[in-house]
GROMACS .gro file of C-alpha atoms in nm:
model
  310
    1MET     CA    1  15.652  11.302  14.092
    2SER     CA    2  15.780  11.438  13.844
    3SER     CA    3  15.717  11.553  13.504
    4VAL     CA    4  16.014  11.527  13.237
    5TRP     CA    5  15.914  11.639  12.900
    6VAL     CA    6  16.127  11.487  12.648
    7ASP     CA    7  16.476  11.279  12.680
    8ARG     CA    8  16.525  10.974  12.513
    9PRO     CA    9  16.309  10.750  12.596
   10LEU     CA   10  16.034  10.934  12.522
   11LEU     CA   11  16.146  11.003  12.181
   12LEU     CA   12  16.193  10.579  12.158
   13ILE     CA   13  15.883  10.565  12.242
   14LEU     CA   14  15.746  10.783  11.998
   15LEU     CA   15  15.997  10.655  11.705
   16LEU     CA   16  15.838  10.317  11.792
   17GLY     CA   17  15.495  10.423  11.805
   18LEU     CA   18  15.493  10.611  11.403
   19ALA     CA   19  15.690  10.281  11.297
   20LEU     CA   20  15.388  10.111  11.374
   21ARG     CA   21  15.147  10.333  11.286
   22VAL     CA   22  15.267  10.381  10.948
   23ILE     CA   23  15.356  10.001  10.891
   24PHE     CA   24  15.025   9.910  10.975
   25PHE     CA   25  14.865  10.175  10.763
   26GLN     CA   26  14.486  10.174  10.754
   27GLY     CA   27  14.366  10.444  10.496
   28TYR     CA   28  14.019  10.466  10.407
   29LEU     CA   29  13.730  10.150  10.492
   30GLY     CA   30  13.485  10.291  10.289
   31VAL     CA   31  13.120  10.222  10.328
   32GLY     CA   32  12.934  10.036  10.544
   33ALA     CA   33  13.048  10.007  10.982
   34ALA     CA   34  13.358  10.146  10.972
   35HIS     CA   35  13.133  10.550  10.842
   36ASP     CA   36  13.474  10.725  10.731
   37ASP     CA   37  13.281  10.768  10.438
   38VAL     CA   38  13.054  10.998  10.613
   39PHE     CA   39  13.342  11.194  10.764
   40SER     CA   40  13.539  11.206  10.442
   41SER     CA   41  13.292  11.318  10.259
   42LYS     CA   42  13.160  11.589  10.506
   43ALA     CA   43  13.514  11.699  10.525
   44TYR     CA   44  13.551  11.694  10.145
   45GLY     CA   45  13.216  11.876  10.096
   46ILE     CA   46  13.382  12.170  10.419
   47ALA     CA   47  13.748  12.213  10.237
   48GLN     CA   48  13.543  12.301   9.881
   49SER     CA   49  13.268  12.514  10.091
   50TRP     CA   50  13.640  12.729  10.234
   51ALA     CA   51  13.782  12.722   9.946
   52SER     CA   52  13.570  12.920   9.735
   53GLY     CA   53  13.447  13.152  10.042
   54SER     CA   54  13.126  13.037  10.041
   55PRO     CA   55  12.972  13.132  10.362
   56ASN     CA   56  12.712  12.807  10.388
   57PHE     CA   57  13.046  12.598  10.454
   58TYR     CA   58  12.796  12.355  10.600
   59GLU     CA   59  12.492  12.143  10.510
   60GLY     CA   60  12.288  12.052  10.779
   61THR     CA   61  12.205  11.699  10.805
   62ASN     CA   62  11.980  11.460  11.068
   63ASP     CA   63  12.270  11.230  11.002
   64PRO     CA   64  12.438  11.227  11.343
   65LEU     CA   65  12.752  11.130  11.239
   66ALA     CA   66  12.845  11.406  11.019
   67LEU     CA   67  12.750  11.670  11.273
   68ARG     CA   68  13.102  11.513  11.469
   69MET     CA   69  13.305  11.836  11.454
   70GLY     CA   70  13.631  11.696  11.653
   71ILE     CA   71  13.692  11.489  11.370
   72ILE     CA   72  13.539  11.588  11.042
   73LEU     CA   73  13.710  11.957  11.039
   74PRO     CA   74  14.029  11.904  11.104
   75THR     CA   75  13.993  11.708  10.811
   76ALA     CA   76  13.893  11.937  10.643
   77MET     CA   77  14.201  12.206  10.784
   78PHE     CA   78  14.392  11.857  10.620
   79TYR     CA   79  14.262  11.856  10.260
   80LEU     CA   80  14.305  12.157  10.192
   81LEU     CA   81  14.677  12.233  10.364
   82LEU     CA   82  14.789  11.870  10.166
   83GLY     CA   83  14.525  11.777   9.917
   84VAL     CA   84  14.258  11.487   9.892
   85GLY     CA   85  14.439  11.160   9.969
   86GLU     CA   86  14.433  10.835  10.204
   87VAL     CA   87  14.746  11.006  10.393
   88SER     CA   88  14.619  11.319  10.495
   89MET     CA   89  14.286  11.177  10.569
   90VAL     CA   90  14.415  11.014  10.886
   91MET     CA   91  14.658  11.329  10.948
   92TYR     CA   92  14.460  11.422  11.256
   93PRO     CA   93  14.394  11.084  11.393
   94MET     CA   94  14.777  10.974  11.390
   95ILE     CA   95  14.872  11.286  11.542
   96CYS     CA   96  14.587  11.247  11.764
   97SER     CA   97  14.723  10.895  11.858
   98LEU     CA   98  15.120  11.016  11.891
   99LEU     CA   99  15.048  11.332  12.146
  100SER     CA  100  14.815  10.975  12.333
  101LEU     CA  101  15.212  10.840  12.393
  102LEU     CA  102  15.341  11.175  12.488
  103LEU     CA  103  15.050  11.230  12.730
  104THR     CA  104  15.093  10.841  12.901
  105VAL     CA  105  15.453  10.846  12.967
  106GLN     CA  106  15.392  11.257  13.117
  107LEU     CA  107  15.152  11.090  13.316
  108GLY     CA  108  15.348  10.812  13.492
  109TYR     CA  109  15.672  11.046  13.505
  110LEU     CA  110  15.403  11.306  13.727
  111LEU     CA  111  15.222  11.029  13.946
  112PHE     CA  112  15.463  10.754  13.983
  113ASP     CA  113  15.863  10.796  13.771
  114ARG     CA  114  16.081  10.736  13.522
  115ALA     CA  115  16.078  10.314  13.490
  116THR     CA  116  15.651  10.410  13.541
  117GLY     CA  117  15.597  10.615  13.214
  118VAL     CA  118  15.776  10.381  12.958
  119LEU     CA  119  15.701  10.083  13.077
  120ALA     CA  120  15.312  10.274  12.971
  121GLY     CA  121  15.458  10.497  12.673
  122THR     CA  122  15.570  10.110  12.554
  123LEU     CA  123  15.243   9.959  12.643
  124LEU     CA  124  15.030  10.217  12.421
  125ALA     CA  125  15.269  10.167  12.190
  126ILE     CA  126  15.243   9.823  12.029
  127PHE     CA  127  14.864   9.852  12.143
  128PRO     CA  128  14.637   9.718  11.914
  129LEU     CA  129  14.366   9.858  11.872
  130ASP     CA  130  14.542  10.226  11.917
  131VAL     CA  131  14.807  10.192  11.614
  132LEU     CA  132  14.492  10.082  11.396
  133TYR     CA  133  14.288  10.341  11.535
  134ALA     CA  134  14.539  10.600  11.438
  135SER     CA  135  14.508  10.577  11.092
  136VAL     CA  136  14.206  10.556  11.097
  137LEU     CA  137  13.917  10.870  11.016
  138TRP     CA  138  13.701  10.792  11.312
  139PRO     CA  139  13.675  10.980  11.624
  140ASP     CA  140  13.805  10.732  11.913
  141THR     CA  141  14.106  10.805  11.840
  142THR     CA  142  14.113  11.258  11.900
  143MET     CA  143  13.846  11.197  12.195
  144CYS     CA  144  14.075  10.970  12.367
  145THR     CA  145  14.332  11.223  12.353
  146PHE     CA  146  14.193  11.493  12.497
  147GLN     CA  147  13.997  11.293  12.763
  148LEU     CA  148  14.409  11.201  12.862
  149LEU     CA  149  14.468  11.579  12.851
  150ALA     CA  150  14.187  11.683  13.050
  151VAL     CA  151  14.396  11.457  13.327
  152PHE     CA  152  14.658  11.519  13.298
  153CYS     CA  153  14.586  11.898  13.307
  154LEU     CA  154  14.398  11.834  13.633
  155LEU     CA  155  14.702  11.656  13.807
  156LYS     CA  156  14.983  11.873  13.626
  157GLY     CA  157  14.734  12.177  13.792
  158GLU     CA  158  14.758  12.012  14.135
  159ASP     CA  159  14.835  12.371  14.374
  160ARG     CA  160  14.924  12.244  14.728
  161ASP     CA  161  15.058  12.632  14.846
  162GLY     CA  162  14.786  12.791  14.678
  163PRO     CA  163  14.504  12.990  14.747
  164LEU     CA  164  14.324  12.696  14.583
  165PRO     CA  165  14.395  12.320  14.496
  166PHE     CA  166  14.400  12.321  14.179
  167ARG     CA  167  14.584  12.641  14.025
  168PRO     CA  168  14.317  12.782  13.779
  169GLY     CA  169  14.409  12.796  13.434
  170MET     CA  170  14.514  12.410  13.457
  171LEU     CA  171  14.137  12.394  13.544
  172PHE     CA  172  14.010  12.533  13.289
  173LEU     CA  173  14.247  12.365  13.032
  174CYS     CA  174  14.181  12.076  13.115
  175GLY     CA  175  13.744  12.203  13.126
  176LEU     CA  176  13.841  12.299  12.780
  177SER     CA  177  13.991  11.961  12.715
  178VAL     CA  178  13.662  11.775  12.786
  179GLY     CA  179  13.467  12.061  12.651
  180PHE     CA  180  13.723  11.900  12.248
  181ALA     CA  181  13.637  11.561  12.362
  182TYR     CA  182  13.271  11.586  12.353
  183ILE     CA  183  13.338  11.802  12.021
  184SER     CA  184  13.483  11.451  11.846
  185LYS     CA  185  13.243  11.202  12.024
  186VAL     CA  186  13.000  11.264  12.351
  187THR     CA  187  13.113  10.962  12.492
  188GLY     CA  188  13.354  11.210  12.566
  189LEU     CA  189  13.189  11.313  12.843
  190LEU     CA  190  13.242  11.017  13.031
  191ILE     CA  191  13.595  11.172  13.239
  192LEU     CA  192  13.434  11.360  13.375
  193PRO     CA  193  13.268  11.173  13.646
  194PRO     CA  194  13.624  11.048  13.752
  195ILE     CA  195  13.742  11.384  13.724
  196ALA     CA  196  13.416  11.544  13.939
  197ALA     CA  197  13.557  11.294  14.228
  198TYR     CA  198  13.925  11.384  14.213
  199LEU     CA  199  13.746  11.729  14.277
  200LEU     CA  200  13.530  11.635  14.634
  201TYR     CA  201  13.886  11.439  14.697
  202LYS     CA  202  14.046  11.735  14.722
  203ARG     CA  203  13.729  11.950  14.780
  204ALA     CA  204  13.779  12.156  14.571
  205GLY     CA  205  13.525  12.533  14.671
  206VAL     CA  206  13.299  12.653  14.392
  207ALA     CA  207  13.542  12.862  14.199
  208CYS     CA  208  13.761  12.555  14.120
  209TRP     CA  209  13.436  12.422  14.016
  210ALA     CA  210  13.348  12.706  13.853
  211TYR     CA  211  13.706  12.723  13.599
  212LEU     CA  212  13.640  12.390  13.494
  213ALA     CA  213  13.276  12.445  13.372
  214GLY     CA  214  13.362  12.713  13.255
  215GLY     CA  215  13.629  12.528  13.008
  216ALA     CA  216  13.411  12.278  12.900
  217LEU     CA  217  13.135  12.559  12.828
  218CYS     CA  218  13.400  12.665  12.597
  219GLY     CA  219  13.466  12.385  12.424
  220PHE     CA  220  13.068  12.344  12.352
  221LEU     CA  221  12.970  12.726  12.314
  222LEU     CA  222  13.212  12.703  11.983
  223GLU     CA  223  13.030  12.380  11.915
  224GLY     CA  224  12.721  12.543  11.913
  225ALA     CA  225  12.809  12.828  11.723
  226PHE     CA  226  13.011  12.698  11.480
  227LEU     CA  227  12.628  12.556  11.357
  228TRP     CA  228  12.479  12.848  11.416
  229LEU     CA  229  12.639  13.016  11.195
  230SER     CA  230  12.617  12.691  10.952
  231THR     CA  231  12.295  12.614  10.986
  232GLY     CA  232  12.162  12.840  11.211
  233ASP     CA  233  12.068  12.585  11.476
  234PHE     CA  234  12.311  12.614  11.845
  235MET     CA  235  12.146  12.293  11.964
  236MET     CA  236  12.138  12.092  11.590
  237ARG     CA  237  12.394  11.804  11.714
  238ALA     CA  238  12.205  11.752  12.083
  239ARG     CA  239  11.867  11.738  11.910
  240HIS     CA  240  12.011  11.383  11.667
  241ILE     CA  241  12.217  11.226  11.969
  242ASN     CA  242  12.152  10.835  11.972
  243PRO     CA  243  12.100  10.742  12.351
  244LEU     CA  244  12.194  10.421  12.241
  245GLY     CA  245  12.503  10.493  12.082
  246TRP     CA  246  12.638  10.525  12.458
  247MET     CA  247  12.568  10.173  12.515
  248GLY     CA  248  12.812  10.062  12.145
  249MET     CA  249  12.445   9.966  11.967
  250GLU     CA  250  12.486  10.082  11.602
  251ARG     CA  251  12.250  10.264  11.474
  252GLU     CA  252  12.092   9.997  11.228
  253ALA     CA  253  12.115   9.760  11.490
  254VAL     CA  254  11.848   9.914  11.716
  255PRO     CA  255  11.558   9.685  11.808
  256SER     CA  256  11.280   9.856  11.708
  257ALA     CA  257  10.943   9.859  11.973
  258VAL     CA  258  10.814   9.530  11.952
  259ASP     CA  259  11.183   9.348  12.001
  260THR     CA  260  11.325   9.588  12.343
  261GLU     CA  261  11.277   9.224  12.533
  262GLN     CA  262  11.640   9.229  12.299
  263LEU     CA  263  11.850   9.470  12.406
  264PRO     CA  264  11.996   9.428  12.741
  265GLY     CA  265  12.150   9.055  12.586
  266ARG     CA  266  12.274   9.304  12.254
  267ILE     CA  267  12.413   9.479  12.468
  268LEU     CA  268  12.633   9.250  12.661
  269TRP     CA  269  12.691   9.071  12.412
  270TYR     CA  270  12.846   9.429  12.168
  271PHE     CA  271  13.182   9.404  12.414
  272PRO     CA  272  13.276   9.029  12.417
  273SER     CA  273  13.247   8.996  12.098
  274MET     CA  274  13.480   9.349  12.038
  275MET     CA  275  13.803   9.177  12.147
  276LEU     CA  276  13.813   8.934  11.826
  277VAL     CA  277  13.571   9.004  11.541
  278PRO     CA  278  13.674   9.128  11.278
  279LEU     CA  279  13.533   9.492  11.103
  280ASN     CA  280  13.529   9.427  10.759
  281ARG     CA  281  13.767   9.158  10.702
  282LYS     CA  282  14.072   9.477  10.754
  283ILE     CA  283  14.070   9.578  11.125
  284VAL     CA  284  14.010   9.385  11.501
  285TYR     CA  285  13.952   9.547  11.765
  286PHE     CA  286  14.163   9.466  12.093
  287GLY     CA  287  14.339   9.124  11.980
  288VAL     CA  288  14.471   8.886  12.205
  289PHE     CA  289  14.589   9.221  12.442
  290GLY     CA  290  14.212   9.239  12.541
  291TRP     CA  291  14.145   8.957  12.690
  292PHE     CA  292  14.514   8.953  12.912
  293LEU     CA  293  14.384   9.296  13.032
  294VAL     CA  294  14.067   9.146  13.121
  295ALA     CA  295  14.290   8.868  13.295
  296GLY     CA  296  14.552   9.125  13.513
  297LEU     CA  297  14.270   9.256  13.628
  298VAL     CA  298  14.130   8.878  13.803
  299HIS     CA  299  14.428   8.884  13.875
  300LEU     CA  300  14.499   9.225  14.080
  301ILE     CA  301  14.187   9.173  14.255
  302ARG     CA  302  14.231   8.819  14.373
  303THR     CA  303  14.584   8.896  14.498
  304ARG     CA  304  14.479   9.209  14.626
  305ASP     CA  305  14.866   9.350  14.639
  306ALA     CA  306  14.885   9.675  14.775
  307ARG     CA  307  15.146   9.825  14.488
  308SER     CA  308  14.898   9.740  14.210
  309TYR     CA  309  14.687  10.003  14.304
  310THR     CA  310  14.908  10.261  14.483
   0.00000   0.00000   0.00000
């Protein structure tokens, strides 16, 4: 295994990714399914409060979207630094998208070899979903970046010669990255099961679990402290999480008590419909790329080539 932070292929991949994300710049999508109007308006209000020195810089709300501080607070910071506009609005997800390219290449270098890292980075650089999301004020890009960072810290922190199977500092950073993924979007916690499975596989002791949990807890505490200082309610976001949102259900699309029998069908249809259905006539989730991915997975299962799983 190897890990090279900066080389020519990595720089070319970053330039390719940046060029595509600028060419297919999305910007403000507006009121509707995009929800970037909620994030932008809340970030603008916080930026105004910071500029005026007001201690009440966050107004309480019952909207769970307005409680995603992982995307709102950095956007407020860029509003203060660069002014309010479409470029400053999406600066943070754009940076996170490019950071995901860097981490993807590094994971390829770390797990396999140079060719794997270059191939993985190139595919992500041209992946339509990531290209479009990079210039939209949504938390998905930032959440995925921190999930990637958590995996990188976990694997980079392996220590075969030390008293523990993992270096404590890297495990703490892994947990902290999970915490920041959660702050961006609650589904960021879905990276925890594979991380836990890997720790079990490596027979990690109690100390390793403690460092991981400590890092994650710091992320949760940061969010809770911010909410407590702003609204007096430490658990405000937890009180407004919509469990059905984890299954891809829009808040307006949640069935009422009288038609809950329709819920399984709606959930099962959601993910296939994401492939080719445009959102606001401006953005397509996966496009044909998604169907190629499904076909590739079917091929791997059918051929059972051991090289595909190592």
